[in-house]
Amino acid sequence: MSLTSSQLRFRARQLYKELLYMSREYNQGLLPDYPIHERLRRCFGAFVGADDDKVREGIKKAEFIQKELEALYFLRKYRAMKRRFGE
Amino acid sequence: MRPTNVNLLKVLVPIKRTIDYAVKIRVSNGQVETNNVKHSMNPFCEIAVEEAVRLREKHKSLITSITAITLGPPKALDILRTALAMGADQAIHVEVKEGTIVEPLAVAKALQKVVERDGYDFVVLGKQAIDDDASQVGGVLAGLLGWPQANFASKVELGDDGKKVKVAREIDGGLETVEMDLPVVVTTDLRLNEPRYASLPNIMKAKKKPVEKLKPTDLDLDLTPRLETINVTAPPARQGGAKVGSVDEVVAKLKEAGVL
């Protein structure tokens, strides 16, 4: 568990970069485009200058969303492949 | 001194760069449009990489290295990085010019040369590519090498001594389990495993892993196509159906169509 406040913020910035990378695959040609980049900025922007406990909560939420996105991407691909190549 | 385990296996995972599965394919001038279209690793190849990594996680003392290999244009380096991020140790990139037609037979011959050069024991690859659906490389490679093969694997079990492998294959009507002596070729089916996501920190770490660049001439490869594509057309557009109000209408329409 991160202890110092600067370590927490470092982790938060790390998570922002990772979610930014993951969010590129979100829309996949769906129209209208879900404004995922904007939403990401807004979510992280709410924590600017917040105290350590809030940042800890935010980190937990960001890690949860990371896992949700990974599951979403896998399921989308699996279901598409199953529809095309399944019996 | 502990005796070393002599049966150290080297795993080779051939992968392919294809148009991303989610992209809507457009056909123009009798060809599929590939310019400025998102490309990524073939989904079945991802399953193959994942299987190699999982086997190593299960049998740490048996498997020494996992090598990913691809034949493709310079941009194919991206999918090699993805494979390295998923857990492969090193990669081989046989670089061809952008736009070169590489047929499954040429791929299998290249893989045969690499296997004989480096001495791999276990080759695991996707059952088919989503762009050409050829499903040939696995079988042709096994034939060229004279190795046993198990295609459409839905479960792979490596023996603890590293000499045998048991594979459950998906066939019409159920599962067929085969047991083979290594070295083998295995092609993966959809239900084999769930490939892990190549996260950003892993992609960064993968940039440090070695990628060997080869030219087709280094492998004495003849890439001339044996097949000529005469035409590619998109399937006919779907025609909308008609909504009916009641069961009687359904029956009437079926009688009209001559089905009842």
mmCIF file of C-alpha atoms in Angstrom:
data_model
loop_
_atom_site.group_PDB
_atom_site.id
_atom_site.type_symbol
_atom_site.label_atom_id
_atom_site.label_comp_id
_atom_site.label_asym_id
_atom_site.label_seq_id
_atom_site.Cartn_x
_atom_site.Cartn_y
_atom_site.Cartn_z
ATOM 1 C CA MET A 1 0.000 0.000 0.000
ATOM 2 C CA SER A 2 1.422 3.371 -0.994
ATOM 3 C CA LEU A 3 2.364 5.409 2.028
ATOM 4 C CA THR A 4 3.651 8.821 1.110
ATOM 5 C CA SER A 5 1.436 11.346 -0.568
ATOM 6 C CA SER A 6 3.842 11.759 -3.478
ATOM 7 C CA GLN A 7 3.873 7.991 -4.056
ATOM 8 C CA LEU A 8 0.082 8.012 -4.176
ATOM 9 C CA ARG A 9 0.069 10.761 -6.737
ATOM 10 C CA PHE A 10 2.695 8.915 -8.781
ATOM 11 C CA ARG A 11 0.461 5.846 -8.800
ATOM 12 C CA ALA A 12 -2.504 7.995 -9.780
ATOM 13 C CA ARG A 13 -0.572 9.458 -12.723
ATOM 14 C CA GLN A 14 0.550 5.942 -13.730
ATOM 15 C CA LEU A 15 -3.090 4.815 -13.731
ATOM 16 C CA TYR A 16 -4.098 7.808 -15.828
ATOM 17 C CA LYS A 17 -1.542 6.888 -18.488
ATOM 18 C CA GLU A 18 -2.595 3.237 -18.440
ATOM 19 C CA LEU A 19 -6.297 4.093 -18.734
ATOM 20 C CA LEU A 20 -5.499 6.541 -21.515
ATOM 21 C CA TYR A 21 -3.807 3.727 -23.425
ATOM 22 C CA MET A 22 -6.697 1.342 -22.772
ATOM 23 C CA SER A 23 -9.376 3.860 -23.692
ATOM 24 C CA ARG A 24 -8.160 3.976 -27.300
ATOM 25 C CA GLU A 25 -9.856 0.636 -27.947
ATOM 26 C CA TYR A 26 -13.171 1.621 -26.349
ATOM 27 C CA ASN A 27 -15.192 2.962 -29.240
ATOM 28 C CA GLN A 28 -14.148 0.648 -32.059
ATOM 29 C CA GLY A 29 -16.110 2.479 -34.692
ATOM 30 C CA LEU A 30 -19.276 2.814 -32.647
ATOM 31 C CA LEU A 31 -21.103 5.971 -33.598
ATOM 32 C CA PRO A 32 -21.686 8.372 -31.978
ATOM 33 C CA ASP A 33 -18.248 8.182 -30.319
ATOM 34 C CA TYR A 34 -18.469 7.869 -26.559
ATOM 35 C CA PRO A 35 -16.343 10.780 -25.289
ATOM 36 C CA ILE A 36 -14.130 8.485 -23.260
ATOM 37 C CA HIS A 37 -11.086 10.752 -23.319
ATOM 38 C CA GLU A 38 -13.119 13.651 -21.909
ATOM 39 C CA ARG A 39 -14.671 11.434 -19.245
ATOM 40 C CA LEU A 40 -11.244 10.147 -18.226
ATOM 41 C CA ARG A 41 -9.897 13.675 -17.832
ATOM 42 C CA ARG A 42 -12.935 14.748 -15.849
ATOM 43 C CA CYS A 43 -12.746 11.732 -13.514
ATOM 44 C CA PHE A 44 -9.091 12.324 -12.760
ATOM 45 C CA GLY A 45 -9.540 16.085 -12.659
ATOM 46 C CA ALA A 46 -11.916 15.711 -9.694
ATOM 47 C CA PHE A 47 -9.006 14.417 -7.610
ATOM 48 C CA VAL A 48 -6.537 17.258 -8.266
ATOM 49 C CA GLY A 49 -5.384 18.676 -4.936
ATOM 50 C CA ALA A 50 -7.425 16.163 -2.945
ATOM 51 C CA ASP A 51 -6.176 14.702 0.352
ATOM 52 C CA ASP A 52 -4.516 11.261 0.639
ATOM 53 C CA ASP A 53 -7.611 9.291 1.631
ATOM 54 C CA LYS A 54 -9.579 10.542 -1.342
ATOM 55 C CA VAL A 55 -6.642 9.756 -3.628
ATOM 56 C CA ARG A 56 -6.488 6.203 -2.203
ATOM 57 C CA GLU A 57 -10.198 5.756 -2.949
ATOM 58 C CA GLY A 58 -9.685 7.153 -6.443
ATOM 59 C CA ILE A 59 -6.828 4.710 -7.084
ATOM 60 C CA LYS A 60 -9.025 1.795 -6.048
ATOM 61 C CA LYS A 61 -11.770 2.995 -8.398
ATOM 62 C CA ALA A 62 -9.328 3.435 -11.285
ATOM 63 C CA GLU A 63 -7.926 -0.078 -10.802
ATOM 64 C CA PHE A 64 -11.483 -1.437 -10.731
ATOM 65 C CA ILE A 65 -12.280 0.331 -14.018
ATOM 66 C CA GLN A 66 -9.062 -1.081 -15.511
ATOM 67 C CA LYS A 67 -10.199 -4.612 -14.716
ATOM 68 C CA GLU A 68 -13.700 -3.887 -16.071
ATOM 69 C CA LEU A 69 -12.264 -2.601 -19.352
ATOM 70 C CA GLU A 70 -10.022 -5.640 -19.728
ATOM 71 C CA ALA A 71 -13.041 -7.899 -19.189
ATOM 72 C CA LEU A 72 -15.117 -5.863 -21.657
ATOM 73 C CA TYR A 73 -12.482 -6.046 -24.385
ATOM 74 C CA PHE A 74 -12.028 -9.780 -23.922
ATOM 75 C CA LEU A 75 -15.769 -10.514 -23.977
ATOM 76 C CA ARG A 76 -16.361 -8.336 -27.028
ATOM 77 C CA LYS A 77 -13.662 -10.145 -28.968
ATOM 78 C CA TYR A 78 -14.673 -13.608 -27.740
ATOM 79 C CA ARG A 79 -18.351 -13.096 -28.611
ATOM 80 C CA ALA A 80 -17.489 -11.714 -32.054
ATOM 81 C CA MET A 81 -15.182 -14.673 -32.763
ATOM 82 C CA LYS A 82 -17.741 -17.160 -31.447
ATOM 83 C CA ARG A 83 -20.440 -15.697 -33.692
ATOM 84 C CA ARG A 84 -18.187 -15.874 -36.733
ATOM 85 C CA PHE A 85 -16.353 -19.140 -36.183
ATOM 86 C CA GLY A 86 -18.637 -21.053 -33.808
ATOM 87 C CA GLU A 87 -20.999 -23.878 -34.741
ATOM 88 C CA MET B 1 24.907 -30.316 -7.162
ATOM 89 C CA ARG B 2 21.434 -30.870 -8.525
ATOM 90 C CA PRO B 3 21.254 -32.742 -11.820
ATOM 91 C CA THR B 4 19.974 -30.423 -14.570
ATOM 92 C CA ASN B 5 16.734 -31.281 -16.280
ATOM 93 C CA VAL B 6 17.765 -32.397 -19.764
ATOM 94 C CA ASN B 7 14.342 -31.980 -21.248
ATOM 95 C CA LEU B 8 14.325 -28.223 -21.664
ATOM 96 C CA LEU B 9 11.743 -27.217 -24.240
ATOM 97 C CA LYS B 10 11.929 -24.283 -26.600
ATOM 98 C CA VAL B 11 8.541 -23.009 -27.692
ATOM 99 C CA LEU B 12 7.875 -21.210 -30.964
ATOM 100 C CA VAL B 13 4.710 -19.170 -31.480
ATOM 101 C CA PRO B 14 4.091 -17.986 -35.057
ATOM 102 C CA ILE B 15 1.740 -15.009 -35.165
ATOM 103 C CA LYS B 16 0.127 -12.947 -37.896
ATOM 104 C CA ARG B 17 -0.751 -9.289 -38.315
ATOM 105 C CA THR B 18 -4.304 -9.028 -39.647
ATOM 106 C CA ILE B 19 -6.928 -6.323 -39.961
ATOM 107 C CA ASP B 20 -8.487 -5.793 -36.534
ATOM 108 C CA TYR B 21 -11.512 -8.031 -35.944
ATOM 109 C CA ALA B 22 -13.812 -5.088 -35.192
ATOM 110 C CA VAL B 23 -13.099 -3.152 -38.391
ATOM 111 C CA LYS B 24 -15.818 -3.029 -41.014
ATOM 112 C CA ILE B 25 -14.208 -4.487 -44.127
ATOM 113 C CA ARG B 26 -14.495 -2.394 -47.269
ATOM 114 C CA VAL B 27 -13.853 -3.802 -50.713
ATOM 115 C CA SER B 28 -12.775 -1.561 -53.579
ATOM 116 C CA ASN B 29 -11.333 -2.356 -57.006
ATOM 117 C CA GLY B 30 -11.570 -6.084 -56.352
ATOM 118 C CA GLN B 31 -9.376 -5.797 -53.242
ATOM 119 C CA VAL B 32 -9.893 -5.407 -49.532
ATOM 120 C CA GLU B 33 -8.906 -1.927 -48.359
ATOM 121 C CA THR B 34 -5.921 -2.137 -46.035
ATOM 122 C CA ASN B 35 -4.602 1.450 -46.100
ATOM 123 C CA ASN B 36 -5.149 3.413 -42.886
ATOM 124 C CA VAL B 37 -7.109 0.500 -41.455
ATOM 125 C CA LYS B 38 -6.450 -0.657 -37.909
ATOM 126 C CA HIS B 39 -4.383 -3.842 -37.771
ATOM 127 C CA SER B 40 -3.702 -6.080 -34.801
ATOM 128 C CA MET B 41 -2.690 -9.618 -33.880
ATOM 129 C CA ASN B 42 -4.945 -12.372 -35.191
ATOM 130 C CA PRO B 43 -7.232 -13.413 -32.272
ATOM 131 C CA PHE B 44 -6.301 -17.084 -32.629
ATOM 132 C CA CYS B 45 -2.617 -16.130 -32.503
ATOM 133 C CA GLU B 46 -3.266 -14.277 -29.225
ATOM 134 C CA ILE B 47 -4.708 -17.509 -27.836
ATOM 135 C CA ALA B 48 -1.562 -19.337 -28.977
ATOM 136 C CA VAL B 49 0.745 -16.833 -27.231
ATOM 137 C CA GLU B 50 -1.382 -17.079 -24.092
ATOM 138 C CA GLU B 51 -1.207 -20.873 -24.163
ATOM 139 C CA ALA B 52 2.597 -20.816 -24.432
ATOM 140 C CA VAL B 53 2.817 -18.400 -21.502
ATOM 141 C CA ARG B 54 0.404 -20.461 -19.395
ATOM 142 C CA LEU B 55 2.324 -23.675 -20.110
ATOM 143 C CA ARG B 56 5.484 -21.978 -18.945
ATOM 144 C CA GLU B 57 3.759 -20.713 -15.804
ATOM 145 C CA LYS B 58 2.657 -24.282 -15.085
ATOM 146 C CA HIS B 59 5.933 -26.022 -16.023
ATOM 147 C CA LYS B 60 8.614 -23.487 -15.080
ATOM 148 C CA SER B 61 11.408 -26.026 -15.040
ATOM 149 C CA LEU B 62 10.559 -27.531 -18.429
ATOM 150 C CA ILE B 63 10.241 -24.559 -20.767
ATOM 151 C CA THR B 64 13.341 -22.455 -21.337
ATOM 152 C CA SER B 65 12.096 -19.891 -23.781
ATOM 153 C CA ILE B 66 9.104 -18.705 -25.773
ATOM 154 C CA THR B 67 9.879 -17.141 -29.135
ATOM 155 C CA ALA B 68 7.306 -15.264 -31.172
ATOM 156 C CA ILE B 69 7.840 -15.094 -34.925
ATOM 157 C CA THR B 70 6.047 -13.319 -37.731
ATOM 158 C CA LEU B 71 6.431 -12.828 -41.471
ATOM 159 C CA GLY B 72 5.270 -9.413 -42.381
ATOM 160 C CA PRO B 73 5.850 -5.786 -43.260
ATOM 161 C CA PRO B 74 7.841 -3.494 -40.936
ATOM 162 C CA LYS B 75 4.640 -2.557 -39.091
ATOM 163 C CA ALA B 76 4.300 -6.167 -37.937
ATOM 164 C CA LEU B 77 6.816 -5.266 -35.235
ATOM 165 C CA ASP B 78 3.818 -3.964 -33.235
ATOM 166 C CA ILE B 79 2.257 -7.378 -32.826
ATOM 167 C CA LEU B 80 5.649 -8.852 -31.909
ATOM 168 C CA ARG B 81 5.817 -6.255 -29.130
ATOM 169 C CA THR B 82 2.324 -7.289 -28.026
ATOM 170 C CA ALA B 83 3.404 -10.929 -27.900
ATOM 171 C CA LEU B 84 6.508 -9.934 -25.918
ATOM 172 C CA ALA B 85 4.264 -7.915 -23.581
ATOM 173 C CA MET B 86 2.055 -10.972 -23.040
ATOM 174 C CA GLY B 87 5.044 -13.001 -21.915
ATOM 175 C CA ALA B 88 7.207 -14.149 -24.826
ATOM 176 C CA ASP B 89 10.956 -13.817 -24.225
ATOM 177 C CA GLN B 90 12.211 -12.930 -27.667
ATOM 178 C CA ALA B 91 10.918 -12.415 -31.151
ATOM 179 C CA ILE B 92 11.944 -13.008 -34.746
ATOM 180 C CA HIS B 93 10.729 -10.660 -37.474
ATOM 181 C CA VAL B 94 11.072 -11.942 -41.033
ATOM 182 C CA GLU B 95 10.588 -8.657 -42.817
ATOM 183 C CA VAL B 96 8.960 -8.438 -46.214
ATOM 184 C CA LYS B 97 8.066 -5.308 -48.148
ATOM 185 C CA GLU B 98 4.718 -3.678 -47.462
ATOM 186 C CA GLY B 99 2.155 -5.139 -49.845
ATOM 187 C CA THR B 100 3.955 -8.421 -50.566
ATOM 188 C CA ILE B 101 1.616 -11.367 -50.816
ATOM 189 C CA VAL B 102 2.770 -14.048 -48.378
ATOM 190 C CA GLU B 103 0.990 -17.347 -48.861
ATOM 191 C CA PRO B 104 0.559 -19.965 -46.120
ATOM 192 C CA LEU B 105 2.927 -22.344 -47.943
ATOM 193 C CA ALA B 106 5.709 -19.741 -47.859
ATOM 194 C CA VAL B 107 5.026 -19.104 -44.167
ATOM 195 C CA ALA B 108 5.206 -22.817 -43.387
ATOM 196 C CA LYS B 109 8.480 -23.158 -45.301
ATOM 197 C CA ALA B 110 9.971 -20.192 -43.451
ATOM 198 C CA LEU B 111 8.887 -21.655 -40.126
ATOM 199 C CA GLN B 112 10.395 -25.004 -41.081
ATOM 200 C CA LYS B 113 13.755 -23.324 -41.735
ATOM 201 C CA VAL B 114 13.627 -21.463 -38.427
ATOM 202 C CA VAL B 115 12.649 -24.588 -36.481
ATOM 203 C CA GLU B 116 15.520 -26.533 -38.027
ATOM 204 C CA ARG B 117 17.928 -23.669 -37.431
ATOM 205 C CA ASP B 118 17.124 -23.111 -33.760
ATOM 206 C CA GLY B 119 15.785 -26.501 -32.670
ATOM 207 C CA TYR B 120 12.333 -25.854 -31.243
ATOM 208 C CA ASP B 121 10.344 -28.631 -29.569
ATOM 209 C CA PHE B 122 6.875 -27.201 -29.450
ATOM 210 C CA VAL B 123 5.189 -25.004 -32.045
ATOM 211 C CA VAL B 124 1.818 -23.530 -31.110
ATOM 212 C CA LEU B 125 -0.090 -21.285 -33.518
ATOM 213 C CA GLY B 126 -3.589 -20.119 -34.259
ATOM 214 C CA LYS B 127 -5.862 -22.435 -36.214
ATOM 215 C CA GLN B 128 -6.651 -19.830 -38.869
ATOM 216 C CA ALA B 129 -6.203 -16.183 -39.683
ATOM 217 C CA ILE B 130 -9.302 -14.023 -39.749
ATOM 218 C CA ASP B 131 -8.303 -12.395 -43.023
ATOM 219 C CA ASP B 132 -7.728 -15.359 -45.315
ATOM 220 C CA ASP B 133 -9.296 -18.195 -43.244
ATOM 221 C CA ALA B 134 -6.814 -20.522 -44.927
ATOM 222 C CA SER B 135 -6.162 -22.684 -41.837
ATOM 223 C CA GLN B 136 -3.149 -24.169 -43.665
ATOM 224 C CA VAL B 137 0.069 -23.170 -41.911
ATOM 225 C CA GLY B 138 -0.345 -25.565 -38.978
ATOM 226 C CA GLY B 139 -0.962 -28.619 -41.111
ATOM 227 C CA VAL B 140 1.601 -27.792 -43.798
ATOM 228 C CA LEU B 141 4.273 -27.075 -41.189
ATOM 229 C CA ALA B 142 3.655 -30.384 -39.434
ATOM 230 C CA GLY B 143 3.897 -32.146 -42.777
ATOM 231 C CA LEU B 144 7.142 -30.402 -43.760
ATOM 232 C CA LEU B 145 8.731 -31.173 -40.400
ATOM 233 C CA GLY B 146 7.305 -34.678 -40.179
ATOM 234 C CA TRP B 147 5.959 -33.904 -36.713
ATOM 235 C CA PRO B 148 2.687 -35.039 -35.141
ATOM 236 C CA GLN B 149 0.024 -32.353 -35.031
ATOM 237 C CA ALA B 150 -3.112 -31.617 -33.034
ATOM 238 C CA ASN B 151 -5.401 -28.984 -34.531
ATOM 239 C CA PHE B 152 -8.320 -27.072 -32.995
ATOM 240 C CA ALA B 153 -6.974 -27.709 -29.508
ATOM 241 C CA SER B 154 -9.298 -26.836 -26.678
ATOM 242 C CA LYS B 155 -7.023 -28.186 -23.941
ATOM 243 C CA VAL B 156 -3.272 -28.808 -23.900
ATOM 244 C CA GLU B 157 -1.570 -30.831 -21.139
ATOM 245 C CA LEU B 158 2.174 -31.152 -21.114
ATOM 246 C CA GLY B 159 3.556 -34.259 -19.419
ATOM 247 C CA ASP B 160 5.702 -33.633 -16.357
ATOM 248 C CA ASP B 161 8.726 -35.197 -18.026
ATOM 249 C CA GLY B 162 8.409 -32.917 -21.038
ATOM 250 C CA LYS B 163 8.273 -35.839 -23.459
ATOM 251 C CA LYS B 164 4.567 -36.237 -24.136
ATOM 252 C CA VAL B 165 1.650 -33.892 -24.638
ATOM 253 C CA LYS B 166 -2.068 -34.636 -24.388
ATOM 254 C CA VAL B 167 -4.376 -32.470 -26.471
ATOM 255 C CA ALA B 168 -8.172 -32.385 -26.520
ATOM 256 C CA ARG B 169 -9.329 -31.439 -30.005
ATOM 257 C CA GLU B 170 -12.659 -29.936 -30.971
ATOM 258 C CA ILE B 171 -14.249 -31.994 -33.695
ATOM 259 C CA ASP B 172 -17.805 -32.273 -35.028
ATOM 260 C CA GLY B 173 -19.667 -34.159 -32.372
ATOM 261 C CA GLY B 174 -17.395 -33.580 -29.414
ATOM 262 C CA LEU B 175 -13.837 -33.743 -28.214
ATOM 263 C CA GLU B 176 -11.065 -36.046 -29.364
ATOM 264 C CA THR B 177 -8.091 -36.500 -27.050
ATOM 265 C CA VAL B 178 -4.749 -37.378 -28.571
ATOM 266 C CA GLU B 179 -1.432 -38.074 -26.893
ATOM 267 C CA MET B 180 1.723 -37.330 -28.835
ATOM 268 C CA ASP B 181 5.468 -37.456 -28.341
ATOM 269 C CA LEU B 182 7.272 -34.153 -28.608
ATOM 270 C CA PRO B 183 8.201 -32.359 -30.847
ATOM 271 C CA VAL B 184 4.682 -31.405 -31.966
ATOM 272 C CA VAL B 185 2.660 -28.728 -33.734
ATOM 273 C CA VAL B 186 -0.532 -27.558 -32.024
ATOM 274 C CA THR B 187 -3.093 -25.132 -33.440
ATOM 275 C CA THR B 188 -5.417 -23.316 -31.083
ATOM 276 C CA ASP B 189 -9.166 -23.054 -31.125
ATOM 277 C CA LEU B 190 -11.280 -20.356 -29.544
ATOM 278 C CA ARG B 191 -12.057 -22.097 -26.275
ATOM 279 C CA LEU B 192 -8.477 -22.926 -25.323
ATOM 280 C CA ASN B 193 -7.897 -19.985 -22.965
ATOM 281 C CA GLU B 194 -8.630 -16.299 -22.342
ATOM 282 C CA PRO B 195 -5.709 -14.194 -23.606
ATOM 283 C CA ARG B 196 -4.395 -11.639 -21.165
ATOM 284 C CA TYR B 197 -4.527 -7.941 -21.971
ATOM 285 C CA ALA B 198 -1.141 -6.481 -22.936
ATOM 286 C CA SER B 199 -1.126 -3.537 -20.518
ATOM 287 C CA LEU B 200 0.958 -0.415 -21.007
ATOM 288 C CA PRO B 201 3.650 -1.240 -18.398
ATOM 289 C CA ASN B 202 4.154 -4.643 -20.047
ATOM 290 C CA ILE B 203 4.404 -3.053 -23.495
ATOM 291 C CA MET B 204 7.079 -0.717 -22.122
ATOM 292 C CA LYS B 205 9.024 -3.643 -20.639
ATOM 293 C CA ALA B 206 8.688 -5.511 -23.944
ATOM 294 C CA LYS B 207 10.663 -2.809 -25.751
ATOM 295 C CA LYS B 208 13.783 -4.130 -24.006
ATOM 296 C CA LYS B 209 13.297 -7.736 -25.169
ATOM 297 C CA PRO B 210 15.370 -8.834 -28.196
ATOM 298 C CA VAL B 211 13.857 -8.900 -31.671
ATOM 299 C CA GLU B 212 15.879 -10.638 -34.379
ATOM 300 C CA LYS B 213 15.361 -9.233 -37.863
ATOM 301 C CA LEU B 214 15.636 -11.587 -40.799
ATOM 302 C CA LYS B 215 15.200 -11.168 -44.541
ATOM 303 C CA PRO B 216 13.466 -13.799 -46.683
ATOM 304 C CA THR B 217 16.808 -14.384 -48.439
ATOM 305 C CA ASP B 218 18.387 -15.333 -45.093
ATOM 306 C CA LEU B 219 16.062 -18.336 -45.055
ATOM 307 C CA ASP B 220 16.363 -19.102 -48.808
ATOM 308 C CA LEU B 221 12.695 -18.294 -49.086
ATOM 309 C CA ASP B 222 10.756 -18.239 -52.342
ATOM 310 C CA LEU B 223 7.773 -15.956 -51.836
ATOM 311 C CA THR B 224 6.290 -16.148 -55.331
ATOM 312 C CA PRO B 225 2.557 -16.714 -54.966
ATOM 313 C CA ARG B 226 1.146 -19.963 -56.288
ATOM 314 C CA LEU B 227 -2.389 -18.592 -56.354
ATOM 315 C CA GLU B 228 -3.805 -15.682 -58.259
ATOM 316 C CA THR B 229 -6.716 -13.797 -56.731
ATOM 317 C CA ILE B 230 -9.057 -13.011 -59.601
ATOM 318 C CA ASN B 231 -11.644 -10.978 -57.748
ATOM 319 C CA VAL B 232 -12.868 -10.004 -54.292
ATOM 320 C CA THR B 233 -16.419 -8.732 -53.850
ATOM 321 C CA ALA B 234 -18.392 -7.759 -50.799
ATOM 322 C CA PRO B 235 -21.355 -9.966 -49.907
ATOM 323 C CA PRO B 236 -24.757 -8.666 -51.129
ATOM 324 C CA ALA B 237 -26.298 -6.059 -48.855
ATOM 325 C CA ARG B 238 -28.888 -7.362 -46.402
ATOM 326 C CA GLN B 239 -32.439 -6.776 -47.466
ATOM 327 C CA GLY B 240 -34.751 -5.645 -44.725
ATOM 328 C CA GLY B 241 -37.489 -7.959 -43.533
ATOM 329 C CA ALA B 242 -41.173 -6.971 -43.202
ATOM 330 C CA LYS B 243 -42.964 -6.749 -39.859
ATOM 331 C CA VAL B 244 -46.279 -8.563 -39.608
ATOM 332 C CA GLY B 245 -49.170 -7.830 -37.280
ATOM 333 C CA SER B 246 -50.636 -11.219 -36.384
ATOM 334 C CA VAL B 247 -50.182 -14.965 -36.635
ATOM 335 C CA ASP B 248 -52.651 -15.145 -39.579
ATOM 336 C CA GLU B 249 -50.456 -12.712 -41.498
ATOM 337 C CA VAL B 250 -47.400 -14.886 -40.855
ATOM 338 C CA VAL B 251 -49.232 -17.944 -42.158
ATOM 339 C CA ALA B 252 -50.492 -16.017 -45.197
ATOM 340 C CA LYS B 253 -46.988 -14.786 -46.045
ATOM 341 C CA LEU B 254 -45.525 -18.276 -45.651
ATOM 342 C CA LYS B 255 -48.195 -19.685 -47.974
ATOM 343 C CA GLU B 256 -47.354 -16.881 -50.418
ATOM 344 C CA ALA B 257 -43.699 -17.862 -50.321
ATOM 345 C CA GLY B 258 -44.694 -21.429 -51.088
ATOM 346 C CA VAL B 259 -43.234 -22.803 -47.870
ATOM 347 C CA LEU B 260 -46.551 -23.996 -46.391
#
